[in-house]
Amino acid sequence: ESKSDTGPAEGKRAEAKGNPNIVKEVERFFYQNDDFANFFEEWANENCHLVTPDGSEEFALDDTELYNRFIGLFEERMGSFIESRGSTINEFYDEIRRSMEQDEESSEAIFAKIIMATTDFDIFMQMMQETRRERAASRK
């Protein structure tokens, strides 16, 4: 009886391998898909006026909420792409983790570090403040 309980679950786990090239495909998407890049550039332009201006000692709660919206959109777009390639977000992260454990200098590991930087709060705030400055300068 216990064999029938564990057998199908193990079989499903083995079947859920997904796309073995998912990291490379996501990497290409991240770097080369103009629609992906343009979406976030437009989003930054439309929302940069909402961030705390440069020189403030602390960030506001609104900055955190804006960051959370950005992260939600980023994860939604990445997740949709990953799923369209026959994998899950968890499988993608598992592959990234394995790559980093095997070789921290591999292209996959470096890509993982870039993804982490892209989704870092402080880097997000720098990007949004820079966009805010550029938009203010272009209006003068």
Tab-separated table of N, CA and C in Angstrom:
chain	number	residue	atom	x	y	z
A	1	GLU	N	0.821	-1.201	0.000
A	1	GLU	CA	0.000	0.000	0.000
A	1	GLU	C	0.861	1.261	0.000
A	2	SER	N	1.928	1.283	0.811
A	2	SER	CA	2.779	2.464	0.842
A	2	SER	C	3.504	2.664	-0.478
A	3	LYS	N	3.790	1.588	-1.218
A	3	LYS	CA	4.432	1.732	-2.515
A	3	LYS	C	3.539	2.487	-3.495
A	4	SER	N	2.249	2.191	-3.454
A	4	SER	CA	1.345	2.890	-4.372
A	4	SER	C	1.188	4.357	-3.968
A	5	ASP	N	1.348	4.652	-2.683
A	5	ASP	CA	1.249	6.041	-2.236
A	5	ASP	C	2.463	6.857	-2.680
A	6	THR	N	3.666	6.266	-2.615
A	6	THR	CA	4.863	7.030	-2.957
A	6	THR	C	5.207	6.933	-4.434
A	7	GLY	N	4.839	5.851	-5.077
A	7	GLY	CA	5.172	5.653	-6.487
A	7	GLY	C	4.701	6.772	-7.392
A	8	PRO	N	3.406	7.088	-7.416
A	8	PRO	CA	2.941	8.145	-8.318
A	8	PRO	C	3.556	9.509	-7.996
A	9	ALA	N	3.725	9.809	-6.734
A	9	ALA	CA	4.313	11.112	-6.378
A	9	ALA	C	5.742	11.210	-6.901
A	10	GLU	N	6.507	10.122	-6.743
A	10	GLU	CA	7.875	10.139	-7.249
A	10	GLU	C	7.893	10.264	-8.759
A	11	GLY	N	6.962	9.575	-9.425
A	11	GLY	CA	6.873	9.667	-10.875
A	11	GLY	C	6.556	11.078	-11.326
A	12	LYS	N	5.640	11.729	-10.640
A	12	LYS	CA	5.278	13.105	-11.001
A	12	LYS	C	6.448	14.049	-10.785
A	13	ARG	N	7.199	13.826	-9.699
A	13	ARG	CA	8.353	14.679	-9.433
A	13	ARG	C	9.376	14.540	-10.559
A	14	ALA	N	9.592	13.324	-11.016
A	14	ALA	CA	10.559	13.091	-12.096
A	14	ALA	C	10.072	13.717	-13.402
A	15	GLU	N	8.746	13.650	-13.656
A	15	GLU	CA	8.186	14.227	-14.869
A	15	GLU	C	8.235	15.750	-14.852
A	16	ALA	N	8.247	16.355	-13.682
A	16	ALA	CA	8.159	17.809	-13.558
A	16	ALA	C	9.497	18.497	-13.812
A	17	LYS	N	10.433	17.807	-14.452
A	17	LYS	CA	11.767	18.354	-14.691
A	17	LYS	C	11.724	19.668	-15.453
A	18	GLY	N	10.810	19.781	-16.416
A	18	GLY	CA	10.706	21.038	-17.156
A	18	GLY	C	11.757	21.131	-18.238
A	19	ASN	N	12.057	22.333	-18.613
A	19	ASN	CA	12.965	22.639	-19.707
A	19	ASN	C	14.405	22.687	-19.189
A	20	PRO	N	15.284	21.785	-19.638
A	20	PRO	CA	16.656	21.778	-19.127
A	20	PRO	C	17.467	23.010	-19.546
A	21	ASN	N	17.005	23.749	-20.538
A	21	ASN	CA	17.698	24.957	-21.006
A	21	ASN	C	17.049	26.238	-20.496
A	22	ILE	N	16.227	26.140	-19.464
A	22	ILE	CA	15.421	27.288	-19.046
A	22	ILE	C	16.266	28.486	-18.632
A	23	VAL	N	17.376	28.283	-17.975
A	23	VAL	CA	18.188	29.425	-17.537
A	23	VAL	C	18.715	30.186	-18.747
A	24	LYS	N	19.221	29.472	-19.741
A	24	LYS	CA	19.732	30.127	-20.960
A	24	LYS	C	18.610	30.863	-21.689
A	25	GLU	N	17.423	30.265	-21.741
A	25	GLU	CA	16.304	30.912	-22.421
A	25	GLU	C	15.867	32.177	-21.687
A	26	VAL	N	15.820	32.126	-20.364
A	26	VAL	CA	15.450	33.304	-19.577
A	26	VAL	C	16.526	34.379	-19.725
A	27	GLU	N	17.765	33.960	-19.750
A	27	GLU	CA	18.869	34.906	-19.928
A	27	GLU	C	18.725	35.647	-21.264
A	28	ARG	N	18.450	34.924	-22.327
A	28	ARG	CA	18.237	35.565	-23.645
A	28	ARG	C	17.054	36.522	-23.588
A	29	PHE	N	15.961	36.068	-22.977
A	29	PHE	CA	14.763	36.899	-22.839
A	29	PHE	C	15.085	38.184	-22.078
A	30	PHE	N	15.778	38.049	-20.972
A	30	PHE	CA	16.112	39.188	-20.110
A	30	PHE	C	16.966	40.219	-20.850
A	31	TYR	N	17.960	39.755	-21.597
A	31	TYR	CA	18.888	40.661	-22.264
A	31	TYR	C	18.418	41.136	-23.630
A	32	GLN	N	17.635	40.328	-24.334
A	32	GLN	CA	17.376	40.626	-25.743
A	32	GLN	C	15.939	40.968	-26.084
A	33	ASN	N	15.005	40.795	-25.176
A	33	ASN	CA	13.614	41.062	-25.491
A	33	ASN	C	13.307	42.544	-25.276
A	34	ASP	N	13.156	43.271	-26.377
A	34	ASP	CA	12.907	44.710	-26.302
A	34	ASP	C	11.592	45.030	-25.601
A	35	ASP	N	10.572	44.215	-25.815
A	35	ASP	CA	9.280	44.468	-25.169
A	35	ASP	C	9.408	44.408	-23.652
A	36	PHE	N	10.182	43.445	-23.168
A	36	PHE	CA	10.402	43.300	-21.725
A	36	PHE	C	11.101	44.546	-21.184
A	37	ALA	N	12.180	44.945	-21.836
A	37	ALA	CA	12.941	46.125	-21.394
A	37	ALA	C	12.105	47.396	-21.505
A	38	ASN	N	11.409	47.560	-22.617
A	38	ASN	CA	10.605	48.767	-22.829
A	38	ASN	C	9.473	48.886	-21.822
A	39	PHE	N	8.871	47.755	-21.468
A	39	PHE	CA	7.796	47.781	-20.478
A	39	PHE	C	8.281	48.400	-19.175
A	40	PHE	N	9.439	47.958	-18.693
A	40	PHE	CA	9.934	48.459	-17.409
A	40	PHE	C	10.486	49.870	-17.522
A	41	GLU	N	11.024	50.228	-18.679
A	41	GLU	CA	11.467	51.608	-18.877
A	41	GLU	C	10.273	52.560	-18.849
A	42	GLU	N	9.206	52.194	-19.538
A	42	GLU	CA	7.987	53.014	-19.525
A	42	GLU	C	7.401	53.076	-18.118
A	43	TRP	N	7.397	51.940	-17.423
A	43	TRP	CA	6.862	51.901	-16.073
A	43	TRP	C	7.653	52.840	-15.164
A	44	ALA	N	8.971	52.824	-15.279
A	44	ALA	CA	9.818	53.712	-14.469
A	44	ALA	C	9.518	55.173	-14.796
A	45	ASN	N	9.381	55.486	-16.070
A	45	ASN	CA	9.067	56.860	-16.458
A	45	ASN	C	7.718	57.319	-15.915
A	46	GLU	N	6.747	56.427	-15.924
A	46	GLU	CA	5.408	56.775	-15.453
A	46	GLU	C	5.305	56.867	-13.935
A	47	ASN	N	6.212	56.224	-13.213
A	47	ASN	CA	6.101	56.146	-11.756
A	47	ASN	C	7.225	56.840	-10.999
A	48	CYS	N	8.222	57.360	-11.687
A	48	CYS	CA	9.389	57.932	-10.996
A	48	CYS	C	9.030	59.129	-10.126
A	49	HIS	N	7.957	59.835	-10.481
A	49	HIS	CA	7.567	60.991	-9.672
A	49	HIS	C	7.058	60.585	-8.278
A	50	LEU	N	6.797	59.304	-8.090
A	50	LEU	CA	6.266	58.819	-6.821
A	50	LEU	C	7.342	58.504	-5.780
A	51	VAL	N	8.611	58.407	-6.208
A	51	VAL	CA	9.661	58.026	-5.255
A	51	VAL	C	10.158	59.226	-4.463
A	52	THR	N	10.714	58.924	-3.299
A	52	THR	CA	11.319	59.952	-2.458
A	52	THR	C	12.476	60.586	-3.235
A	53	PRO	N	12.531	61.922	-3.278
A	53	PRO	CA	13.616	62.587	-4.020
A	53	PRO	C	14.990	62.269	-3.437
A	54	ASP	N	16.010	62.449	-4.272
A	54	ASP	CA	17.399	62.285	-3.821
A	54	ASP	C	17.656	63.148	-2.599
A	55	GLY	N	18.566	62.696	-1.787
A	55	GLY	CA	18.994	63.492	-0.648
A	55	GLY	C	18.171	63.277	0.603
A	56	SER	N	17.079	62.552	0.516
A	56	SER	CA	16.275	62.272	1.701
A	56	SER	C	17.009	61.257	2.570
A	57	GLU	N	16.905	61.433	3.861
A	57	GLU	CA	17.580	60.534	4.801
A	57	GLU	C	16.961	59.140	4.794
A	58	GLU	N	15.647	59.072	4.651
A	58	GLU	CA	14.947	57.790	4.712
A	58	GLU	C	14.006	57.665	3.536
A	59	PHE	N	13.681	56.425	3.204
A	59	PHE	CA	12.692	56.175	2.176
A	59	PHE	C	11.322	56.097	2.835
A	60	ALA	N	10.304	56.467	2.086
A	60	ALA	CA	8.939	56.451	2.601
A	60	ALA	C	8.305	55.081	2.406
A	61	LEU	N	7.235	54.840	3.134
A	61	LEU	CA	6.468	53.606	2.966
A	61	LEU	C	5.988	53.478	1.518
A	62	ASP	N	5.649	54.613	0.909
A	62	ASP	CA	5.211	54.592	-0.492
A	62	ASP	C	6.298	54.023	-1.407
A	63	ASP	N	7.565	54.265	-1.075
A	63	ASP	CA	8.668	53.717	-1.878
A	63	ASP	C	8.651	52.190	-1.821
A	64	THR	N	8.409	51.660	-0.631
A	64	THR	CA	8.348	50.206	-0.468
A	64	THR	C	7.165	49.639	-1.240
A	65	GLU	N	6.039	50.323	-1.194
A	65	GLU	CA	4.859	49.854	-1.934
A	65	GLU	C	5.115	49.890	-3.435
A	66	LEU	N	5.774	50.931	-3.912
A	66	LEU	CA	6.108	51.033	-5.330
A	66	LEU	C	7.086	49.926	-5.726
A	67	TYR	N	8.064	49.682	-4.893
A	67	TYR	CA	9.023	48.601	-5.116
A	67	TYR	C	8.296	47.250	-5.189
A	68	ASN	N	7.366	47.021	-4.274
A	68	ASN	CA	6.614	45.758	-4.278
A	68	ASN	C	5.794	45.612	-5.557
A	69	ARG	N	5.246	46.709	-6.076
A	69	ARG	CA	4.528	46.661	-7.359
A	69	ARG	C	5.489	46.287	-8.477
A	70	PHE	N	6.679	46.897	-8.471
A	70	PHE	CA	7.692	46.586	-9.478
A	70	PHE	C	8.068	45.099	-9.423
A	71	ILE	N	8.335	44.605	-8.234
A	71	ILE	CA	8.719	43.201	-8.065
A	71	ILE	C	7.589	42.286	-8.550
A	72	GLY	N	6.365	42.626	-8.227
A	72	GLY	CA	5.227	41.830	-8.679
A	72	GLY	C	5.160	41.768	-10.198
A	73	LEU	N	5.337	42.907	-10.850
A	73	LEU	CA	5.315	42.946	-12.319
A	73	LEU	C	6.499	42.169	-12.902
A	74	PHE	N	7.665	42.347	-12.303
A	74	PHE	CA	8.868	41.658	-12.776
A	74	PHE	C	8.670	40.145	-12.685
A	75	GLU	N	8.219	39.678	-11.524
A	75	GLU	CA	8.024	38.245	-11.327
A	75	GLU	C	6.922	37.704	-12.228
A	76	GLU	N	5.876	38.491	-12.438
A	76	GLU	CA	4.784	38.065	-13.312
A	76	GLU	C	5.273	37.889	-14.753
A	77	ARG	N	6.033	38.846	-15.240
A	77	ARG	CA	6.547	38.766	-16.614
A	77	ARG	C	7.567	37.635	-16.765
A	78	MET	N	8.462	37.521	-15.809
A	78	MET	CA	9.445	36.437	-15.862
A	78	MET	C	8.745	35.084	-15.744
A	79	GLY	N	7.815	34.985	-14.812
A	79	GLY	CA	7.097	33.733	-14.600
A	79	GLY	C	6.303	33.312	-15.828
A	80	SER	N	5.651	34.265	-16.478
A	80	SER	CA	4.889	33.952	-17.693
A	80	SER	C	5.805	33.418	-18.783
A	81	PHE	N	6.964	34.055	-18.935
A	81	PHE	CA	7.911	33.582	-19.939
A	81	PHE	C	8.384	32.173	-19.603
A	82	ILE	N	8.768	31.956	-18.355
A	82	ILE	CA	9.274	30.647	-17.928
A	82	ILE	C	8.221	29.569	-18.161
A	83	GLU	N	6.983	29.852	-17.782
A	83	GLU	CA	5.907	28.876	-17.980
A	83	GLU	C	5.647	28.626	-19.461
A	84	SER	N	5.803	29.661	-20.292
A	84	SER	CA	5.594	29.488	-21.734
A	84	SER	C	6.659	28.577	-22.339
A	85	ARG	N	7.742	28.360	-21.612
A	85	ARG	CA	8.827	27.499	-22.076
A	85	ARG	C	8.783	26.121	-21.426
A	86	GLY	N	7.682	25.825	-20.735
A	86	GLY	CA	7.494	24.483	-20.191
A	86	GLY	C	8.146	24.242	-18.847
A	87	SER	N	8.475	25.295	-18.113
A	87	SER	CA	9.072	25.154	-16.782
A	87	SER	C	8.261	25.950	-15.773
A	88	THR	N	8.629	25.802	-14.522
A	88	THR	CA	8.017	26.596	-13.462
A	88	THR	C	9.080	27.535	-12.894
A	89	ILE	N	8.635	28.533	-12.186
A	89	ILE	CA	9.564	29.477	-11.558
A	89	ILE	C	10.454	28.734	-10.560
A	90	ASN	N	9.892	27.748	-9.851
A	90	ASN	CA	10.697	26.972	-8.893
A	90	ASN	C	11.779	26.176	-9.596
A	91	GLU	N	11.454	25.592	-10.745
A	91	GLU	CA	12.465	24.851	-11.507
A	91	GLU	C	13.572	25.797	-11.980
A	92	PHE	N	13.177	27.002	-12.400
A	92	PHE	CA	14.161	28.000	-12.818
A	92	PHE	C	15.105	28.331	-11.661
A	93	TYR	N	14.541	28.616	-10.488
A	93	TYR	CA	15.371	28.950	-9.332
A	93	TYR	C	16.229	27.764	-8.895
A	94	ASP	N	15.694	26.552	-9.005
A	94	ASP	CA	16.494	25.363	-8.674
A	94	ASP	C	17.697	25.244	-9.604
A	95	GLU	N	17.479	25.492	-10.896
A	95	GLU	CA	18.586	25.430	-11.859
A	95	GLU	C	19.623	26.520	-11.561
A	96	ILE	N	19.163	27.711	-11.243
A	96	ILE	CA	20.068	28.816	-10.878
A	96	ILE	C	20.895	28.426	-9.658
A	97	ARG	N	20.221	27.891	-8.656
A	97	ARG	CA	20.903	27.496	-7.411
A	97	ARG	C	21.962	26.431	-7.701
A	98	ARG	N	21.605	25.432	-8.507
A	98	ARG	CA	22.567	24.381	-8.864
A	98	ARG	C	23.767	24.973	-9.600
A	99	SER	N	23.507	25.890	-10.510
A	99	SER	CA	24.604	26.516	-11.259
A	99	SER	C	25.547	27.268	-10.329
A	100	MET	N	24.975	27.980	-9.372
A	100	MET	CA	25.804	28.747	-8.444
A	100	MET	C	26.618	27.816	-7.540
A	101	GLU	N	26.026	26.698	-7.155
A	101	GLU	CA	26.745	25.738	-6.310
A	101	GLU	C	27.880	25.068	-7.074
A	102	GLN	N	27.677	24.802	-8.367
A	102	GLN	CA	28.689	24.129	-9.176
A	102	GLN	C	29.839	25.054	-9.543
A	103	ASP	N	29.509	26.303	-9.925
A	103	ASP	CA	30.545	27.238	-10.374
A	103	ASP	C	30.024	28.664	-10.237
A	104	GLU	N	30.507	29.372	-9.230
A	104	GLU	CA	30.037	30.731	-8.963
A	104	GLU	C	30.398	31.718	-10.071
A	105	GLU	N	31.286	31.321	-10.960
A	105	GLU	CA	31.698	32.204	-12.054
A	105	GLU	C	31.067	31.801	-13.392
A	106	SER	N	30.178	30.797	-13.373
A	106	SER	CA	29.524	30.381	-14.612
A	106	SER	C	28.619	31.502	-15.112
A	107	SER	N	28.292	31.466	-16.383
A	107	SER	CA	27.410	32.504	-16.939
A	107	SER	C	26.051	32.480	-16.250
A	108	GLU	N	25.571	31.293	-15.872
A	108	GLU	CA	24.287	31.190	-15.174
A	108	GLU	C	24.359	31.839	-13.794
A	109	ALA	N	25.482	31.614	-13.085
A	109	ALA	CA	25.645	32.205	-11.756
A	109	ALA	C	25.753	33.728	-11.843
A	110	ILE	N	26.462	34.215	-12.833
A	110	ILE	CA	26.575	35.665	-13.024
A	110	ILE	C	25.210	36.254	-13.364
A	111	PHE	N	24.459	35.552	-14.223
A	111	PHE	CA	23.107	36.001	-14.548
A	111	PHE	C	22.241	36.053	-13.286
A	112	ALA	N	22.373	35.051	-12.422
A	112	ALA	CA	21.609	35.033	-11.171
A	112	ALA	C	21.937	36.268	-10.330
A	113	LYS	N	23.199	36.630	-10.279
A	113	LYS	CA	23.606	37.823	-9.511
A	113	LYS	C	23.012	39.085	-10.122
A	114	ILE	N	22.925	39.140	-11.437
A	114	ILE	CA	22.329	40.298	-12.108
A	114	ILE	C	20.834	40.376	-11.800
A	115	ILE	N	20.165	39.236	-11.816
A	115	ILE	CA	18.737	39.203	-11.463
A	115	ILE	C	18.554	39.696	-10.028
A	116	MET	N	19.405	39.218	-9.119
A	116	MET	CA	19.298	39.645	-7.717
A	116	MET	C	19.521	41.150	-7.594
A	117	ALA	N	20.477	41.676	-8.336
A	117	ALA	CA	20.735	43.121	-8.293
A	117	ALA	C	19.550	43.891	-8.862
A	118	THR	N	18.980	43.384	-9.937
A	118	THR	CA	17.841	44.055	-10.574
A	118	THR	C	16.665	44.165	-9.616
A	119	THR	N	16.510	43.188	-8.750
A	119	THR	CA	15.370	43.179	-7.839
A	119	THR	C	15.729	43.669	-6.438
A	120	ASP	N	16.908	44.232	-6.260
A	120	ASP	CA	17.344	44.774	-4.972
A	120	ASP	C	16.691	46.141	-4.730
A	121	PHE	N	16.188	46.363	-3.525
A	121	PHE	CA	15.491	47.613	-3.203
A	121	PHE	C	16.362	48.843	-3.438
A	122	ASP	N	17.591	48.827	-2.953
A	122	ASP	CA	18.456	50.004	-3.084
A	122	ASP	C	18.751	50.315	-4.552
A	123	ILE	N	18.971	49.284	-5.339
A	123	ILE	CA	19.227	49.503	-6.764
A	123	ILE	C	17.964	50.005	-7.457
A	124	PHE	N	16.818	49.464	-7.075
A	124	PHE	CA	15.545	49.959	-7.596
A	124	PHE	C	15.394	51.452	-7.309
A	125	MET	N	15.685	51.843	-6.074
A	125	MET	CA	15.539	53.258	-5.708
A	125	MET	C	16.514	54.130	-6.497
A	126	GLN	N	17.746	53.675	-6.684
A	126	GLN	CA	18.706	54.441	-7.482
A	126	GLN	C	18.197	54.618	-8.904
A	127	MET	N	17.676	53.535	-9.499
A	127	MET	CA	17.146	53.597	-10.862
A	127	MET	C	15.978	54.577	-10.942
A	128	MET	N	15.073	54.505	-9.986
A	128	MET	CA	13.897	55.375	-10.023
A	128	MET	C	14.282	56.840	-9.791
A	129	GLN	N	15.221	57.085	-8.888
A	129	GLN	CA	15.656	58.459	-8.647
A	129	GLN	C	16.391	59.017	-9.858
A	130	GLU	N	17.206	58.196	-10.504
A	130	GLU	CA	17.898	58.615	-11.726
A	130	GLU	C	16.886	58.934	-12.822
A	131	THR	N	15.878	58.103	-12.960
A	131	THR	CA	14.826	58.354	-13.953
A	131	THR	C	14.103	59.649	-13.624
A	132	ARG	N	13.843	59.880	-12.362
A	132	ARG	CA	13.181	61.115	-11.928
A	132	ARG	C	14.032	62.335	-12.290
A	133	ARG	N	15.355	62.258	-12.023
A	133	ARG	CA	16.260	63.372	-12.364
A	133	ARG	C	16.280	63.620	-13.869
A	134	GLU	N	16.373	62.539	-14.646
A	134	GLU	CA	16.412	62.680	-16.116
A	134	GLU	C	15.138	63.311	-16.640
A	135	ARG	N	14.002	62.895	-16.115
A	135	ARG	CA	12.725	63.457	-16.576
A	135	ARG	C	12.621	64.926	-16.182
A	136	ALA	N	13.076	65.286	-14.991
A	136	ALA	CA	13.038	66.685	-14.560
A	136	ALA	C	13.952	67.541	-15.440
A	137	ALA	N	15.130	67.015	-15.759
A	137	ALA	CA	16.091	67.748	-16.618
A	137	ALA	C	15.545	67.915	-18.029
A	138	SER	N	14.817	66.935	-18.528
A	138	SER	CA	14.295	67.023	-19.892
A	138	SER	C	13.127	68.007	-19.995
A	139	ARG	N	12.520	68.342	-18.872
A	139	ARG	CA	11.400	69.313	-18.881
A	139	ARG	C	11.889	70.750	-18.834
A	140	LYS	N	13.156	70.961	-18.478
A	140	LYS	CA	13.680	72.328	-18.335
A	140	LYS	C	13.964	72.954	-19.680
